[in-house]
Amino acid sequence: MADVEFHSEEGSGSLEGDISVPGAARTDDELSTLDEPVRETIMRDVKAVGFKFYHVLYPKKSQMLLKQWDLWGPLILCTFMAMMLQGSTDEGNDRKTNDGKTNDGGPQFAEVFVIYWVGASVVTLNSKLLGGSISFFQSVCVLGYCVCPLAISLIVCRIILAAATQNIALFVIRFLFVAAGFAWSTFASTAFLGDSQPRGRKILAMYPLFLFYFVISWLIISHTHS
Amino acid sequence: MASSVSIDVDSEKNGDGDLQFQDIPHDDDWAPVSKPAEGGGKTHTFTNFPHSAADSDDEDEGEKTEFLKDKKNMSFWTFEYYQQFFDVETTQVGSRILGSMLPRPGGNYLDSHIRPNPDLYGPFWICTTLVFTTAIAGNLANYIQAAGQNYHWVYDFHKVTFAATAIFSYWWVIPFILFGLLWWRGNPARYTFLELICVYGYSLAIYIPISLLWVIPVGWLQWLLVVLGALLSGSALLLAFWPAVREDKKQVAFAVVGVIFLLHAALAMGFMLYFFHVPSKAASPLTPINATTLATAHPADHQLLKDLPPNLATQQPSNKAAVHTQNPGQGSPQNNINKPAGGDGGSSVLQQGPYQANSLNSPSGGAKGQPGTVPDGNRQQRVDTEKTQEMKAVGDGVEGNLLAGLGAKQ
């Protein structure tokens, strides 16, 4: 049995402080999100998404994208791109294939969706299997957000396609825009994800990233139906 | 394992039923024991397991293989189990790729490069890259072959899905069959399924640059690339598998090796013919009138449109048609594109107006491809917008017209 000795506490007065669980809402001091206007709740998330887009477009090494990940941005981008890139299967145009539908050979909406999400997941899985230190959703978030420059180049291509009848010069311009978007996306994502890989495997982890954005760029440049 | 000890539990052999427990030098035979004396590290010695294929190469590498055996006992459902298949460095992957493309006579690719650490990173990403390079280069080749014709070429995304199915099936199914065969034959070289997958995956690496070179629309060059690719990586494959079958009967050994090589070459040929092939042509120049050409790319889909019976042609006096005679040897259902020797310049290539020049997946409602029935591969190209309206009118009856036309042309 241990001796219990009570020592007098020199130098300490009465105990003070809060007994609180760190991380729990202190309901007296803060409003929960149920109490604030809906607009504020939504705007907070919108601002977070916008902030991340800004960081992708002007990539500086920041932990912002990684620490507070969300998938809104990737969802918006993916839906946008799938809508723009899907091949049309309209009937009743003046040209027909023998099955009665015009088909401009592009992917279906679902195919773009699958390429985007499954592609991002596979690239993430790959980097995790190689020993990367980033979490799954953080990586998917970064990969998804970094498609933003390619989405911008898709918009530019669409404008070019709609503006004039096509010729070689316009094709070259479109190609340059898509190439620039590809380079920007790859650079942005390597800036965010590069450090999480073990040395000696950086190229192994970066190559799938490159392939992912390359495939998306190819989808964009091949899309010629306006 | 040099240090493994086989334990005879003699107690049951005693006829009179006495359990005589012999003084067995090991404390615990049936469970892994720590042997701190061995090599200074904690090692697990499994002495009673069958000599599995995974342990075949462990004669010299005491600690490392002990560690590997340890790793292989992780649960199938944990993430770490799969991490062991990605335990490669960049340089290792590079050297494996090079080794698969440049066979060294007398060397065994599997022994020298893959063992003892087969990985799945290389094969998976090589196959994925090959899928996309084949699809992209196939579209590019299609575009180049169609250049000069007066229609709006559109790309075909579904080459990707087709290529993916073909490549991933080849990568998995053939090693599976081969593993079954080796297992049936006793597997003297102790190849694991993972190693087979690994070798097969890396053997496809050479087709990546070849698929890019296949874009060049020169027929003999494409065939040359087929031969080169099949020979180089096929021989690396053969050299890797020869030790596994050479102890078998001569016929079986040669048969297996021959089939491996044939399948590899068939894959290359199939890709080339399906995505890239340039048929040789002896064509009179095509002078299209209007912007739209009903170019025929895929026999299965456009048989109807191109082989309209002559009577339809005569009804369109303004229609000029070029008759291309194709090499009869190319009746295979491949991507034959009629390339007119002359055409209305390049200005219209990128015109608006979608038309599927090369549809792989448009389900032919009325017509199925009849590559074998086309007499001498005659193709006709109709160049007219009025023709399209006529198509609409003809509708489902085109097939009947086609057959009639074929009969007429005979």
XYZ file of C-alpha atoms in Angstrom:
636
model
C 0.000 0.000 0.000
C 1.509 3.208 -1.047
C 1.745 6.010 1.314
C -0.391 8.849 0.389
C 1.070 12.055 1.317
C -0.657 15.284 0.895
C 1.679 17.988 0.053
C 0.652 21.503 0.394
C 0.680 23.194 -2.916
C 2.927 26.148 -2.758
C 2.288 28.793 -5.192
C -0.961 27.631 -6.563
C -4.137 29.340 -5.746
C -7.552 28.079 -6.445
C -8.025 25.953 -9.445
C -9.462 27.630 -12.428
C -10.423 26.737 -15.837
C -12.969 25.150 -17.996
C -13.796 21.574 -18.074
C -14.490 21.081 -21.663
C -13.950 18.399 -24.217
C -11.699 19.758 -26.907
C -13.505 19.836 -30.172
C -16.991 19.709 -28.844
C -19.165 22.656 -29.544
C -19.475 25.001 -26.731
C -23.075 25.553 -27.131
C -23.217 28.589 -25.026
C -20.655 30.497 -26.980
C -21.219 29.384 -30.560
C -24.227 28.990 -32.671
C -24.564 25.603 -34.218
C -25.229 25.557 -37.889
C -28.860 25.011 -37.187
C -29.096 28.421 -35.713
C -27.490 30.425 -38.420
C -29.141 31.513 -41.592
C -29.052 28.988 -44.386
C -27.341 31.494 -46.579
C -24.395 31.600 -44.251
C -24.045 27.860 -44.167
C -24.116 27.619 -47.897
C -21.821 30.558 -48.432
C -19.249 29.074 -46.136
C -19.023 25.986 -48.270
C -19.135 27.987 -51.479
C -16.296 30.115 -50.261
C -14.286 27.037 -49.380
C -14.817 25.617 -52.831
C -13.982 28.902 -54.466
C -10.889 29.251 -52.387
C -9.691 25.863 -53.513
C -10.318 26.677 -57.152
C -8.287 29.798 -56.686
C -5.481 27.779 -55.204
C -5.499 25.388 -58.087
C -5.372 28.130 -60.643
C -2.509 29.839 -58.904
C -0.747 26.913 -57.345
C 1.414 27.768 -54.449
C 2.435 25.210 -51.984
C -0.349 25.419 -49.558
C -1.802 22.960 -47.184
C -5.236 24.390 -47.590
C -6.319 22.048 -50.302
C -5.129 19.040 -48.473
C -6.235 19.654 -44.965
C -9.822 20.570 -45.595
C -10.806 18.483 -48.479
C -14.190 18.447 -50.037
C -15.600 16.851 -53.126
C -17.947 19.577 -54.272
C -15.486 21.029 -56.681
C -14.682 17.713 -58.354
C -18.375 16.948 -58.639
C -19.124 20.269 -60.282
C -16.220 19.887 -62.672
C -17.034 16.307 -63.523
C -20.675 17.009 -64.236
C -19.770 19.989 -66.332
C -17.228 18.120 -68.374
C -19.398 15.069 -68.829
C -22.189 17.232 -70.111
C -19.932 18.986 -72.548
C -17.996 15.979 -73.711
C -20.723 13.504 -74.218
C -21.227 12.402 -77.722
C -24.531 13.095 -79.220
C -26.800 10.405 -80.434
C -29.445 12.564 -81.934
C -31.850 11.087 -84.321
C -33.310 12.705 -87.295
C -30.447 14.697 -88.596
C -29.747 14.829 -92.231
C -27.115 12.202 -92.006
C -27.664 8.791 -90.708
C -25.771 5.756 -89.976
C -27.474 2.604 -90.812
C -29.007 2.303 -87.422
C -30.796 5.561 -87.728
C -28.762 7.607 -85.369
C -26.057 10.109 -85.844
C -23.234 9.316 -83.617
C -20.278 11.516 -83.207
C -18.286 8.840 -81.540
C -17.808 10.533 -78.267
C -18.188 9.007 -74.867
C -21.455 8.789 -73.103
C -22.088 10.960 -70.090
C -21.605 7.991 -67.828
C -18.355 7.071 -69.462
C -16.865 10.452 -68.746
C -18.089 10.220 -65.199
C -16.547 6.809 -64.769
C -13.261 7.836 -66.318
C -13.065 10.826 -64.040
C -13.931 9.222 -60.739
C -12.498 5.785 -61.302
C -9.414 7.387 -62.779
C -8.925 9.615 -59.767
C -9.509 6.680 -57.431
C -7.092 4.427 -59.258
C -4.391 7.090 -59.269
C -4.960 7.632 -55.561
C -4.907 3.922 -54.813
C -1.730 3.620 -56.750
C -0.013 6.315 -54.781
C -1.197 4.823 -51.533
C -0.046 1.361 -52.503
C 3.345 2.737 -53.342
C 3.585 4.015 -49.837
C 2.309 7.543 -50.080
C 1.350 9.364 -46.965
C -1.751 11.104 -48.165
C -5.238 10.032 -47.370
C -7.581 8.717 -49.999
C -10.077 11.533 -50.046
C -7.469 14.231 -49.851
C -5.856 12.859 -52.948
C -9.114 12.458 -54.827
C -9.982 16.015 -53.852
C -6.719 17.394 -55.189
C -6.918 15.411 -58.400
C -10.470 16.510 -58.945
C -9.815 20.165 -58.328
C -6.777 20.164 -60.574
C -8.961 19.315 -63.561
C -10.120 22.927 -63.414
C -7.592 24.269 -65.958
C -8.665 21.553 -68.370
C -12.276 22.545 -67.876
C -11.351 26.099 -68.743
C -9.625 24.927 -71.901
C -12.735 22.914 -72.742
C -14.789 26.091 -72.544
C -12.314 27.885 -74.776
C -12.412 25.035 -77.281
C -16.155 25.103 -77.340
C -16.123 28.801 -78.022
C -13.653 28.327 -80.838
C -15.705 25.511 -82.306
C -18.825 27.564 -82.200
C -17.281 30.701 -83.526
C -16.022 29.741 -86.936
C -15.862 26.960 -89.440
C -12.916 24.861 -88.689
C -9.613 24.759 -90.349
C -6.137 23.733 -89.494
C -5.208 26.997 -87.820
C -8.110 26.834 -85.415
C -7.296 23.237 -84.664
C -3.776 24.239 -83.772
C -5.087 26.942 -81.488
C -7.394 24.512 -79.781
C -4.567 22.059 -79.444
C -2.379 24.682 -77.836
C -5.049 25.624 -75.361
C -5.624 22.024 -74.388
C -1.904 21.433 -74.094
C -1.594 24.458 -71.854
C -4.453 23.244 -69.715
C -2.870 19.825 -69.470
C 0.463 21.256 -68.411
C -1.181 23.513 -65.864
C -3.236 20.715 -64.355
C -0.302 18.374 -64.099
C 1.888 21.044 -62.601
C -0.738 22.011 -60.047
C -1.384 18.475 -58.928
C 2.277 17.594 -58.648
C 2.759 20.724 -56.588
C 0.177 19.498 -54.135
C 0.809 15.798 -54.194
C 4.474 15.591 -54.927
C 5.773 15.640 -51.437
C 3.662 12.842 -50.161
C 5.550 10.200 -52.075
C 8.530 8.298 -50.844
C 11.762 9.082 -52.583
C 12.772 6.775 -55.351
C 9.147 6.299 -56.310
C 8.182 9.793 -57.220
C 8.077 9.062 -60.909
C 6.131 5.886 -60.296
C 3.524 7.934 -58.465
C 3.494 10.871 -60.837
C 3.168 8.911 -64.030
C -0.458 7.838 -63.431
C -1.308 11.471 -62.744
C 0.166 12.409 -66.055
C -1.778 9.630 -67.786
C -5.023 10.688 -66.115
C -4.792 14.271 -67.272
C -3.548 13.165 -70.658
C -6.631 11.050 -71.215
C -8.903 13.892 -70.192
C -7.025 16.231 -72.515
C -7.441 13.785 -75.336
C -11.169 13.667 -74.709
C -11.284 17.447 -74.859
C -9.260 17.886 -78.001
C -11.121 15.147 -79.812
C -14.446 16.679 -79.112
C -15.380 18.443 -82.252
C -19.099 18.464 -82.275
C -20.627 21.737 -81.408
C 15.603 -24.041 -46.698
C 18.892 -25.220 -45.525
C 17.896 -24.864 -41.952
C 14.576 -26.551 -42.039
C 14.266 -29.650 -40.038
C 11.808 -32.350 -40.634
C 10.363 -33.754 -37.536
C 9.368 -37.302 -37.161
C 6.849 -37.776 -34.543
C 7.496 -41.369 -33.928
C 5.152 -41.814 -31.130
C 2.344 -43.093 -33.263
C 4.482 -45.689 -34.890
C 4.771 -47.633 -31.768
C 2.822 -50.761 -32.267
C 1.726 -51.338 -28.776
C 0.112 -47.981 -28.421
C 2.456 -46.588 -25.881
C 2.951 -43.000 -26.380
C 6.640 -42.674 -26.246
C 7.551 -39.134 -26.497
C 10.934 -38.860 -27.946
C 13.292 -36.211 -27.060
C 12.672 -33.950 -29.938
C 15.214 -31.192 -30.180
C 12.692 -28.481 -30.962
C 10.336 -27.028 -28.471
C 7.467 -26.347 -30.725
C 7.250 -27.701 -34.199
C 3.880 -26.681 -35.257
C 4.040 -23.027 -34.530
C 6.474 -20.422 -35.630
C 9.378 -20.125 -33.277
C 11.632 -17.241 -32.742
C 15.192 -18.103 -33.369
C 17.220 -15.212 -32.302
C 20.414 -16.991 -33.133
C 19.729 -17.111 -36.801
C 21.125 -14.114 -38.485
C 20.408 -11.835 -35.632
C 16.834 -11.121 -36.572
C 13.571 -12.508 -35.527
C 12.774 -15.261 -37.900
C 9.933 -17.596 -38.257
C 10.615 -21.095 -39.314
C 7.841 -23.024 -40.811
C 8.962 -26.544 -41.014
C 5.889 -28.480 -41.756
C 4.382 -26.711 -44.626
C 4.511 -28.097 -48.108
C 7.174 -26.678 -50.286
C 5.079 -24.059 -51.944
C 6.010 -22.281 -55.046
C 6.646 -19.081 -53.203
C 9.590 -20.548 -51.424
C 11.417 -21.791 -54.413
C 14.095 -19.197 -54.469
C 15.047 -19.069 -50.900
C 18.150 -21.153 -50.854
C 20.515 -18.306 -50.352
C 18.517 -15.581 -48.837
C 17.773 -16.523 -45.348
C 16.486 -13.420 -43.757
C 14.907 -11.839 -46.719
C 12.839 -14.803 -47.612
C 11.878 -15.307 -44.044
C 10.563 -11.814 -44.137
C 8.815 -12.477 -47.403
C 7.163 -15.538 -46.076
C 6.015 -13.479 -43.215
C 4.520 -10.924 -45.540
C 2.622 -13.467 -47.504
C 0.681 -14.466 -44.503
C -1.100 -11.192 -44.193
C -4.768 -11.322 -44.596
C -6.184 -11.041 -48.046
C -8.508 -8.351 -46.865
C -5.992 -5.910 -45.489
C -4.498 -3.094 -47.444
C -0.980 -4.172 -46.562
C -1.451 -7.409 -48.407
C -1.703 -5.500 -51.625
C 1.103 -3.151 -50.782
C 3.538 -5.994 -51.091
C 2.824 -6.087 -54.785
C 3.860 -2.509 -55.232
C 7.178 -2.708 -53.535
C 9.303 -1.475 -56.388
C 11.464 1.475 -57.081
C 11.500 3.515 -60.241
C 14.786 2.054 -61.398
C 13.556 -1.463 -60.893
C 10.504 -0.850 -63.013
C 12.659 0.707 -65.689
C 15.021 -2.207 -65.807
C 12.155 -4.692 -65.913
C 10.626 -2.919 -68.852
C 13.904 -2.889 -70.712
C 14.549 -6.501 -69.910
C 11.231 -7.534 -71.374
C 11.948 -5.796 -74.622
C 15.493 -6.957 -75.133
C 15.822 -10.650 -74.576
C 19.224 -11.952 -73.765
C 19.899 -15.371 -75.165
C 20.393 -17.821 -72.390
C 19.003 -15.460 -69.847
C 15.766 -16.004 -68.088
C 13.821 -12.796 -67.795
C 11.818 -14.046 -64.906
C 14.781 -15.154 -62.880
C 16.949 -12.189 -63.569
C 14.486 -9.376 -63.339
C 11.307 -10.363 -61.641
C 12.322 -12.654 -58.875
C 12.104 -12.493 -55.946
C 9.890 -9.487 -56.041
C 7.129 -9.654 -58.612
C 5.103 -6.510 -58.733
C 1.788 -5.454 -60.110
C 2.577 -1.796 -60.646
C 4.438 -2.265 -63.907
C 2.015 -4.654 -65.576
C -1.056 -2.687 -64.583
C 0.177 0.668 -65.776
C 1.727 -0.782 -68.886
C -1.608 -2.310 -69.814
C -3.486 0.877 -69.050
C -1.050 2.942 -71.056
C -1.257 0.487 -73.910
C -5.037 0.736 -73.897
C -4.921 4.463 -74.261
C -2.059 4.660 -76.711
C -3.735 2.069 -78.902
C -7.040 3.890 -78.829
C -5.516 7.306 -79.377
C -3.106 6.156 -82.055
C -5.883 4.171 -83.673
C -8.004 7.274 -83.905
C -5.050 9.201 -85.228
C -4.323 6.562 -87.841
C -7.947 6.524 -88.823
C -7.865 10.268 -89.186
C -4.724 10.231 -91.286
C -6.080 7.559 -93.528
C -9.257 9.497 -93.964
C -7.540 12.756 -94.701
C -8.305 14.114 -98.071
C -11.742 12.738 -98.084
C -14.497 15.171 -98.003
C -16.327 14.402 -94.879
C -16.272 15.197 -91.285
C -14.277 12.653 -89.445
C -15.141 12.098 -85.849
C -13.176 10.150 -83.365
C -14.321 6.953 -81.855
C -14.123 6.855 -78.119
C -15.188 3.272 -77.973
C -11.889 2.100 -79.250
C -10.851 2.629 -75.661
C -13.336 0.177 -74.274
C -12.550 -2.376 -76.906
C -8.825 -2.089 -76.432
C -9.224 -2.259 -72.675
C -11.214 -5.468 -72.877
C -8.757 -7.075 -75.242
C -5.635 -6.085 -73.381
C -6.782 -6.825 -69.894
C -8.201 -10.165 -70.948
C -4.941 -11.096 -72.571
C -3.034 -10.004 -69.516
C -5.070 -12.145 -67.154
C -6.545 -15.024 -69.068
C -3.448 -16.341 -70.755
C -1.391 -16.510 -67.566
C -4.327 -18.159 -65.891
C -4.462 -20.857 -68.522
C -0.718 -21.176 -68.457
C -0.676 -21.498 -64.723
C -3.303 -24.175 -64.914
C -1.219 -26.011 -67.450
C 1.926 -25.732 -65.389
C 0.126 -26.825 -62.272
C -1.208 -29.829 -64.104
C 2.245 -30.664 -65.282
C 3.808 -30.360 -61.884
C 5.401 -26.951 -62.236
C 9.035 -27.975 -61.923
C 10.230 -24.405 -61.995
C 7.830 -23.329 -59.318
C 6.352 -20.336 -61.004
C 3.680 -18.556 -59.052
C 0.629 -17.067 -60.663
C 1.775 -13.616 -59.665
C 5.046 -14.099 -61.478
C 3.254 -15.188 -64.610
C 1.038 -12.140 -64.489
C 4.065 -9.975 -63.961
C 5.976 -11.403 -66.903
C 3.004 -11.142 -69.200
C 2.310 -7.591 -68.175
C 5.829 -6.475 -68.811
C 5.915 -8.319 -72.115
C 3.276 -5.941 -73.418
C 5.536 -2.979 -72.833
C 7.094 -3.115 -76.261
C 3.736 -2.583 -77.910
C 3.453 0.916 -76.522
C 6.021 2.522 -78.804
C 5.009 0.152 -81.560
C 1.410 1.265 -81.333
C 2.554 4.830 -81.778
C 4.622 3.858 -84.785
C 1.703 1.993 -86.285
C 0.128 5.345 -87.027
C 2.388 5.701 -90.022
C 0.162 4.558 -92.847
C 2.651 2.398 -94.634
C 1.527 -1.164 -94.967
C 4.802 -2.985 -94.988
C 6.077 -0.946 -92.074
C 3.109 -1.977 -90.004
C 3.718 -5.616 -90.727
C 7.374 -5.193 -89.982
C 6.516 -3.692 -86.611
C 4.235 -6.600 -85.865
C 7.012 -9.044 -86.555
C 9.546 -7.049 -84.597
C 7.368 -6.636 -81.549
C 6.250 -10.220 -81.507
C 9.779 -11.486 -81.917
C 11.391 -9.321 -79.289
C 8.948 -9.642 -76.475
C 7.821 -13.073 -77.538
C 11.311 -14.403 -77.257
C 11.694 -12.849 -73.829
C 8.517 -14.661 -72.869
C 9.704 -17.917 -74.328
C 13.044 -17.735 -72.609
C 11.222 -17.136 -69.368
C 8.935 -20.102 -69.795
C 11.300 -22.575 -71.285
C 12.692 -23.706 -67.944
C 9.196 -24.454 -66.781
C 8.422 -26.899 -69.525
C 11.696 -28.276 -70.711
C 11.575 -31.208 -68.382
C 8.334 -32.293 -69.850
C 7.866 -34.387 -72.904
C 9.317 -32.793 -75.982
C 5.986 -32.476 -77.723
C 4.282 -30.852 -74.777
C 7.162 -28.495 -74.218
C 7.281 -27.334 -77.774
C 3.539 -27.125 -77.999
C 3.284 -24.906 -74.971
C 6.078 -22.676 -76.077
C 4.664 -22.498 -79.568
C 1.227 -21.562 -78.332
C 2.635 -18.838 -76.123
C 4.456 -17.320 -79.029
C 1.520 -17.664 -81.376
C -0.855 -15.943 -79.006
C 1.576 -13.129 -78.505
C 1.990 -12.655 -82.214
C -1.745 -12.936 -82.717
C -2.303 -10.131 -80.266
C 0.062 -7.893 -82.169
C -1.495 -8.786 -85.474
C -4.956 -8.291 -84.143
C -4.162 -4.824 -82.905
C -2.522 -3.820 -86.083
C -5.275 -5.124 -88.284
C -8.095 -3.835 -86.172
C -6.917 -0.366 -85.350
C -4.341 0.597 -87.843
C -4.384 -1.342 -91.013
C -3.983 0.425 -94.280
C -5.382 -1.569 -97.096
C -3.476 -1.353 -100.292
C -5.506 0.419 -102.849
C -5.756 0.670 -106.576
C -8.283 3.392 -106.870
C -9.443 5.788 -109.434
C -9.646 9.247 -108.057
C -12.697 10.172 -106.213
C -14.123 13.513 -106.962
C -16.761 14.316 -104.458
C -19.378 16.803 -105.309
C -20.599 17.867 -101.989
C -19.246 18.093 -98.601
C -20.510 14.875 -97.302
C -18.943 11.651 -98.163
C -20.378 8.483 -96.963
C -17.021 7.064 -96.404
C -16.882 3.513 -95.497
C -14.673 2.650 -92.664
C -15.989 -0.374 -91.027
C -17.396 -3.082 -93.183
C -19.644 -4.322 -90.475
C -21.395 -1.036 -90.174
C -21.246 0.496 -93.537
C -21.704 -2.356 -95.829
C -25.140 -1.075 -96.585
C -24.154 2.394 -97.328
C -21.337 1.665 -99.598
C -22.546 -1.250 -101.541
C -25.671 0.162 -102.896
C -26.892 -1.564 -105.927
C -25.978 0.030 -109.181
C -29.513 0.923 -109.999
C -29.556 3.427 -107.220
C -26.443 4.923 -108.625
C -27.915 5.390 -112.024
C -30.798 7.228 -110.559
C -28.457 9.910 -109.456
C -26.955 11.268 -112.577
C -24.996 13.839 -110.726
C -23.470 11.223 -108.591
C -19.951 10.294 -109.203
C -18.818 7.185 -107.652
C -15.438 5.752 -107.404
C -14.974 2.121 -107.418
C -12.187 0.878 -105.384
C -10.926 -2.557 -105.787
C -9.383 -3.849 -102.751
C -6.921 -6.507 -102.198
C -8.980 -9.615 -101.861
C -6.731 -10.876 -99.173
C -8.034 -8.280 -96.851
C -11.509 -9.445 -96.447
C -11.124 -9.537 -92.732
C -13.452 -7.366 -90.746
C -10.905 -4.746 -90.145
C -10.732 -1.102 -90.305
C -10.582 -0.755 -94.025
C -10.833 2.757 -95.107
C -11.083 3.623 -98.699
C -8.601 6.220 -99.416
C -9.085 7.905 -102.679
C -5.968 8.717 -104.485
C -7.159 12.205 -105.021
C -9.726 14.128 -103.238
C -11.007 17.452 -102.542
C -8.058 18.772 -100.671
C -7.689 18.919 -97.009
C -9.856 21.826 -96.401
C -12.943 19.950 -95.639
C -11.553 17.451 -93.280
C -12.569 19.336 -90.237
C -15.911 20.342 -91.434
C -18.846 20.411 -89.227
C -21.482 17.869 -89.388
C -20.949 14.682 -87.598
C -20.676 11.490 -89.385
C -19.363 8.427 -87.887
C -16.609 7.316 -90.121
C -15.491 4.568 -87.968
C -18.129 3.331 -85.738
C -17.270 0.288 -83.824
C -20.264 0.093 -81.711
C -23.158 1.317 -83.673
C -25.302 -1.701 -83.644
C -26.182 -2.372 -87.188
C -29.864 -2.608 -87.120
C -30.342 -4.109 -90.450
C -27.043 -5.209 -91.701
C -24.444 -7.323 -90.215
C -21.025 -7.197 -91.679
C -20.555 -9.587 -94.470
C -16.949 -9.262 -95.213
C -16.779 -12.598 -96.773
C -19.558 -12.028 -99.189
C -18.293 -8.948 -100.846
C -17.088 -10.024 -104.205
C -13.461 -9.246 -104.511
C -13.846 -6.543 -101.956
C -15.495 -4.146 -104.264
C -16.484 -1.031 -102.539
C -18.341 1.874 -103.852
C -18.401 5.285 -102.538
C -21.295 7.501 -102.999
C -20.798 11.134 -102.659
C -23.931 13.043 -102.480
C -26.178 14.691 -100.048
C -29.097 13.473 -102.013
C -27.775 10.076 -101.336
C -28.342 10.567 -97.672
C -31.914 11.400 -98.242
C -32.172 8.355 -100.283
C -30.725 6.406 -97.434
C -33.510 7.603 -95.305
C -35.972 6.452 -97.838
C -34.353 3.150 -98.285
C -34.225 2.581 -94.593
C -34.476 -0.978 -93.601
C -34.804 -2.181 -97.040
C -31.226 -1.411 -97.756
C -30.158 -4.799 -96.746
C -32.373 -6.304 -99.325
C -31.025 -3.874 -101.817
C -27.544 -4.688 -100.825
C -27.989 -8.320 -101.415
C -29.675 -7.570 -104.652
C -26.848 -5.267 -105.496
C -24.327 -7.880 -104.689
C -26.128 -10.227 -106.892
C -26.249 -7.603 -109.587
C -22.617 -6.918 -109.368
C -21.748 -10.533 -109.688
